């Protein structure tokens, strides 16, 4: 079952039909597990089977108690041709309990349901959310900007539509280029870039100052420790001198060279002859 889920997740973008087959296989083995029903609903949505997607996503919500697939449920109602039911489904959820990405996806789905009904101004109003910031790019920004551009195009506000379409492209490009995986990316804002440059310069100066202060502290610490180290070394030398054997005098060395010490030792060991 786990292998089928892994393959479904891997293939969902490049081959939705094959991903759906894996999800079906997983559901036949473990149909009461929430993630299995969720995966089946997602792959059904990707293949255009909106009725199956809606059924599976409802089951997933009942098992898990989560609303994180509410946007797909709204879109599935739209796919079946029921925009009114789609709006009812979206309104039944407390948006304050949703994560930001889910909340944005729901706003886009609700805007689409309004478009299906021909309510263009209301469709635009669904997209008026705090996350609609043209100077910041998050993972949801390209889709949100593009949805707003599409509604503005339908309203005949072509200049505004072009602006938001351009922002969608910039956001998508920025997200694609960024390799750090940051959640938030600032895009095309000269004032913001200038502020970051100033902050970077200030940070560099502060870093140099901190480095200088650290060097001074190290020098001070070394200076304060030097007398103590000298005293400790002197004591160590004195102890070593006490433990070391006394150096031989010049006379001792001469006696050793002449072999007198050995001679005296031999004489001491040899008994004297009796006369």
XYZ file of C-alpha atoms in Angstrom:
275
model
C 0.000 0.000 0.000
C 2.766 2.419 0.909
C 4.548 1.773 -2.387
C 1.395 2.594 -4.320
C 0.982 5.856 -2.410
C 4.610 6.763 -3.059
C 4.223 6.096 -6.781
C 0.988 8.092 -6.908
C 2.723 11.043 -5.300
C 5.653 10.760 -7.699
C 3.539 10.453 -10.861
C 0.720 12.912 -10.100
C 2.234 15.720 -12.194
C 3.720 13.817 -15.119
C 1.213 10.970 -15.479
C -2.028 11.571 -13.524
C -3.760 8.521 -15.003
C -1.035 6.142 -13.835
C -0.921 7.899 -10.466
C -4.670 7.298 -10.202
C -4.195 3.587 -10.886
C -1.732 3.375 -8.009
C -4.145 5.247 -5.748
C -6.927 2.822 -6.672
C -4.664 -0.106 -5.858
C -3.842 1.403 -2.485
C -7.537 1.987 -1.717
C -8.331 -1.672 -2.409
C -5.802 -2.652 0.258
C -6.450 0.020 2.890
C -9.635 1.881 2.131
C -10.206 3.045 5.704
C -6.982 5.022 6.015
C -7.418 8.768 5.588
C -4.338 9.408 3.486
C -5.355 6.684 1.053
C -8.758 8.261 0.456
C -7.134 11.682 0.198
C -4.666 10.454 -2.425
C -7.445 8.783 -4.390
C -9.469 11.999 -4.328
C -6.522 14.080 -5.514
C -5.659 11.735 -8.379
C -9.325 11.529 -9.396
C -9.421 15.342 -9.498
C -6.246 15.393 -11.594
C -7.792 13.018 -14.139
C -11.029 15.021 -14.332
C -13.224 12.545 -12.465
C -14.769 15.233 -10.259
C -17.606 13.100 -8.903
C -15.180 10.485 -7.589
C -12.865 13.213 -6.312
C -15.688 14.845 -4.372
C -16.795 11.546 -2.858
C -13.281 10.546 -1.808
C -12.390 13.965 -0.406
C -15.589 14.015 1.636
C -14.682 10.597 3.009
C -11.191 11.842 3.792
C -12.617 14.805 5.696
C -14.974 12.564 7.643
C -12.174 10.188 8.650
C -9.514 12.792 9.415
C -11.610 15.737 10.581
C -9.479 18.046 8.435
C -10.509 20.697 5.908
C -7.160 21.005 4.147
C -8.649 19.756 0.838
C -11.625 22.107 0.886
C -10.443 23.972 -2.220
C -10.430 20.773 -4.276
C -13.900 19.972 -2.971
C -15.154 23.370 -4.122
C -13.500 22.920 -7.496
C -14.952 19.420 -7.803
C -18.443 20.846 -7.272
C -17.650 23.313 -10.043
C -16.430 20.460 -12.255
C -19.733 18.668 -11.797
C -21.467 21.866 -12.849
C -22.788 22.982 -9.462
C -21.301 26.435 -8.697
C -23.981 27.162 -6.116
C -23.090 24.011 -4.181
C -19.454 24.973 -4.564
C -20.101 28.328 -2.886
C -22.076 26.666 -0.118
C -19.268 24.183 0.485
C -16.703 26.963 0.715
C -18.816 29.147 2.999
C -19.422 26.270 5.413
C -15.760 26.310 6.497
C -14.286 28.616 9.107
C -11.424 30.156 7.142
C -9.639 31.311 10.266
C -8.876 27.678 11.075
C -7.233 27.049 7.707
C -3.564 27.357 6.919
C -2.548 30.241 4.677
C -1.957 28.119 1.594
C -5.335 26.381 1.974
C -7.075 29.697 2.579
C -5.586 31.177 -0.603
C -6.513 28.095 -2.638
C -10.071 28.333 -1.313
C -10.294 32.004 -2.298
C -9.224 31.121 -5.849
C -11.768 28.282 -6.019
C -14.548 30.506 -4.686
C -13.636 33.183 -7.223
C -13.917 30.557 -9.947
C -17.373 29.566 -8.712
C -18.410 33.235 -8.880
C -17.127 33.379 -12.448
C -19.183 30.299 -13.292
C -22.247 32.204 -12.160
C -21.231 35.298 -14.115
C -20.650 37.421 -11.004
C -17.432 39.118 -12.097
C -17.212 41.760 -9.393
C -17.925 39.208 -6.703
C -15.300 36.960 -8.240
C -12.802 39.802 -7.930
C -13.904 40.419 -4.361
C -13.169 36.795 -3.389
C -9.515 37.482 -4.212
C -9.240 40.563 -2.011
C -7.364 38.842 0.768
C -4.347 39.921 2.840
C -2.078 37.557 0.926
C -2.596 39.590 -2.273
C 0.686 41.520 -2.023
C 2.357 42.268 -5.386
C 5.736 42.906 -3.795
C 6.064 39.545 -2.068
C 6.201 36.053 -3.496
C 5.065 33.021 -1.585
C 4.322 29.546 -2.881
C 0.701 30.515 -3.494
C 1.400 33.940 -5.053
C 1.685 32.980 -8.758
C -1.712 31.275 -8.777
C -3.332 34.082 -6.786
C -1.891 36.829 -9.026
C -2.852 34.917 -12.172
C -6.418 34.395 -10.926
C -6.761 38.116 -10.269
C -5.366 38.907 -13.719
C -7.918 36.583 -15.317
C -10.860 38.196 -13.522
C -9.626 41.691 -14.393
C -9.308 40.601 -18.020
C -12.923 39.422 -17.991
C -13.928 42.794 -16.527
C -12.162 44.599 -19.359
C -9.571 46.197 -17.081
C -6.708 45.219 -19.328
C -4.011 47.441 -17.838
C -4.568 46.059 -14.355
C -4.809 42.561 -15.763
C -1.449 42.990 -17.491
C 0.111 44.244 -14.262
C -1.035 41.244 -12.231
C -0.138 38.812 -15.011
C 3.367 40.275 -15.020
C 3.560 39.990 -11.247
C 2.506 36.340 -11.499
C 5.359 35.678 -13.937
C 7.878 37.474 -11.741
C 6.725 35.582 -8.661
C 6.927 32.241 -10.456
C 10.401 33.057 -11.727
C 11.559 34.184 -8.299
C 10.257 31.029 -6.678
C 11.936 28.921 -9.326
C 15.296 30.663 -8.981
C 15.411 30.705 -5.199
C 17.441 27.779 -3.903
C 17.352 28.594 -0.219
C 13.784 27.397 0.243
C 12.796 30.596 2.010
C 9.102 30.962 2.659
C 9.075 34.620 1.709
C 10.838 36.302 -1.209
C 10.874 40.005 -1.990
C 10.594 40.822 -5.672
C 11.221 43.920 -7.772
C 10.976 46.638 -5.217
C 13.751 49.202 -5.367
C 12.997 50.654 -1.949
C 13.056 47.256 -0.313
C 16.294 46.351 -2.086
C 17.839 49.626 -0.924
C 16.790 48.912 2.641
C 18.317 45.464 2.472
C 21.558 46.917 1.070
C 21.742 49.463 3.887
C 21.001 46.799 6.452
C 23.663 44.555 4.932
C 26.220 47.371 5.030
C 25.305 48.191 8.610
C 25.547 44.552 9.535
C 29.000 44.407 7.986
C 30.179 47.397 10.025
C 28.699 45.923 13.166
C 30.421 42.640 12.403
C 33.773 44.376 12.014
C 33.228 46.314 15.251
C 32.278 43.130 17.042
C 35.356 41.408 15.611
C 37.575 44.263 16.828
C 35.997 44.126 20.249
C 36.504 40.399 20.372
C 40.189 40.802 19.422
C 40.660 43.414 22.132
C 39.031 41.133 24.659
C 41.361 38.304 23.665
C 44.398 40.566 23.950
C 43.253 41.812 27.351
C 42.673 38.282 28.511
C 46.149 37.250 27.307
C 47.722 40.261 29.026
C 45.966 39.492 32.290
C 46.936 35.859 32.110
C 50.614 36.416 31.195
C 51.942 37.121 34.749
C 50.102 34.140 36.103
C 51.544 31.963 33.351
C 55.070 33.280 34.016
C 54.776 32.506 37.722
C 53.474 29.048 36.975
C 56.370 28.395 34.573
C 58.901 29.593 37.151
C 57.469 27.253 39.774
C 57.565 24.366 37.327
C 61.219 25.052 36.482
C 62.129 25.180 40.175
C 60.461 21.842 40.823
C 62.234 20.308 37.845
C 65.570 21.624 39.141
C 64.981 20.036 42.523
C 64.057 16.671 41.050
C 66.959 16.575 38.591
C 70.286 14.937 39.750
C 73.165 17.300 40.564
C 75.501 18.017 37.679
C 79.033 16.493 38.084
C 81.850 18.836 38.948
C 84.959 19.313 36.806
C 87.009 17.149 39.121
C 84.520 14.313 38.829
C 84.595 14.484 35.073
C 88.459 14.395 35.042
C 88.500 11.420 37.387
C 86.027 9.636 35.130
C 88.159 10.299 32.058
C 91.347 9.049 33.712
C 89.578 5.974 34.997
C 90.596 6.684 38.529
C 87.163 5.833 39.848
C 87.368 2.384 38.289
C 90.882 1.920 39.552
C 89.927 2.804 43.097
C 86.986 0.467 42.917
C 89.226 -2.413 41.798
C 91.719 -1.763 44.578
C 88.952 -1.750 47.134
C 87.705 -5.114 45.911
C 91.212 -6.798 45.854
C 92.351 -8.141 49.281
C 95.814 -6.980 50.430
C 98.647 -9.509 50.500
C 99.866 -10.600 53.903
C 103.545 -9.998 54.475
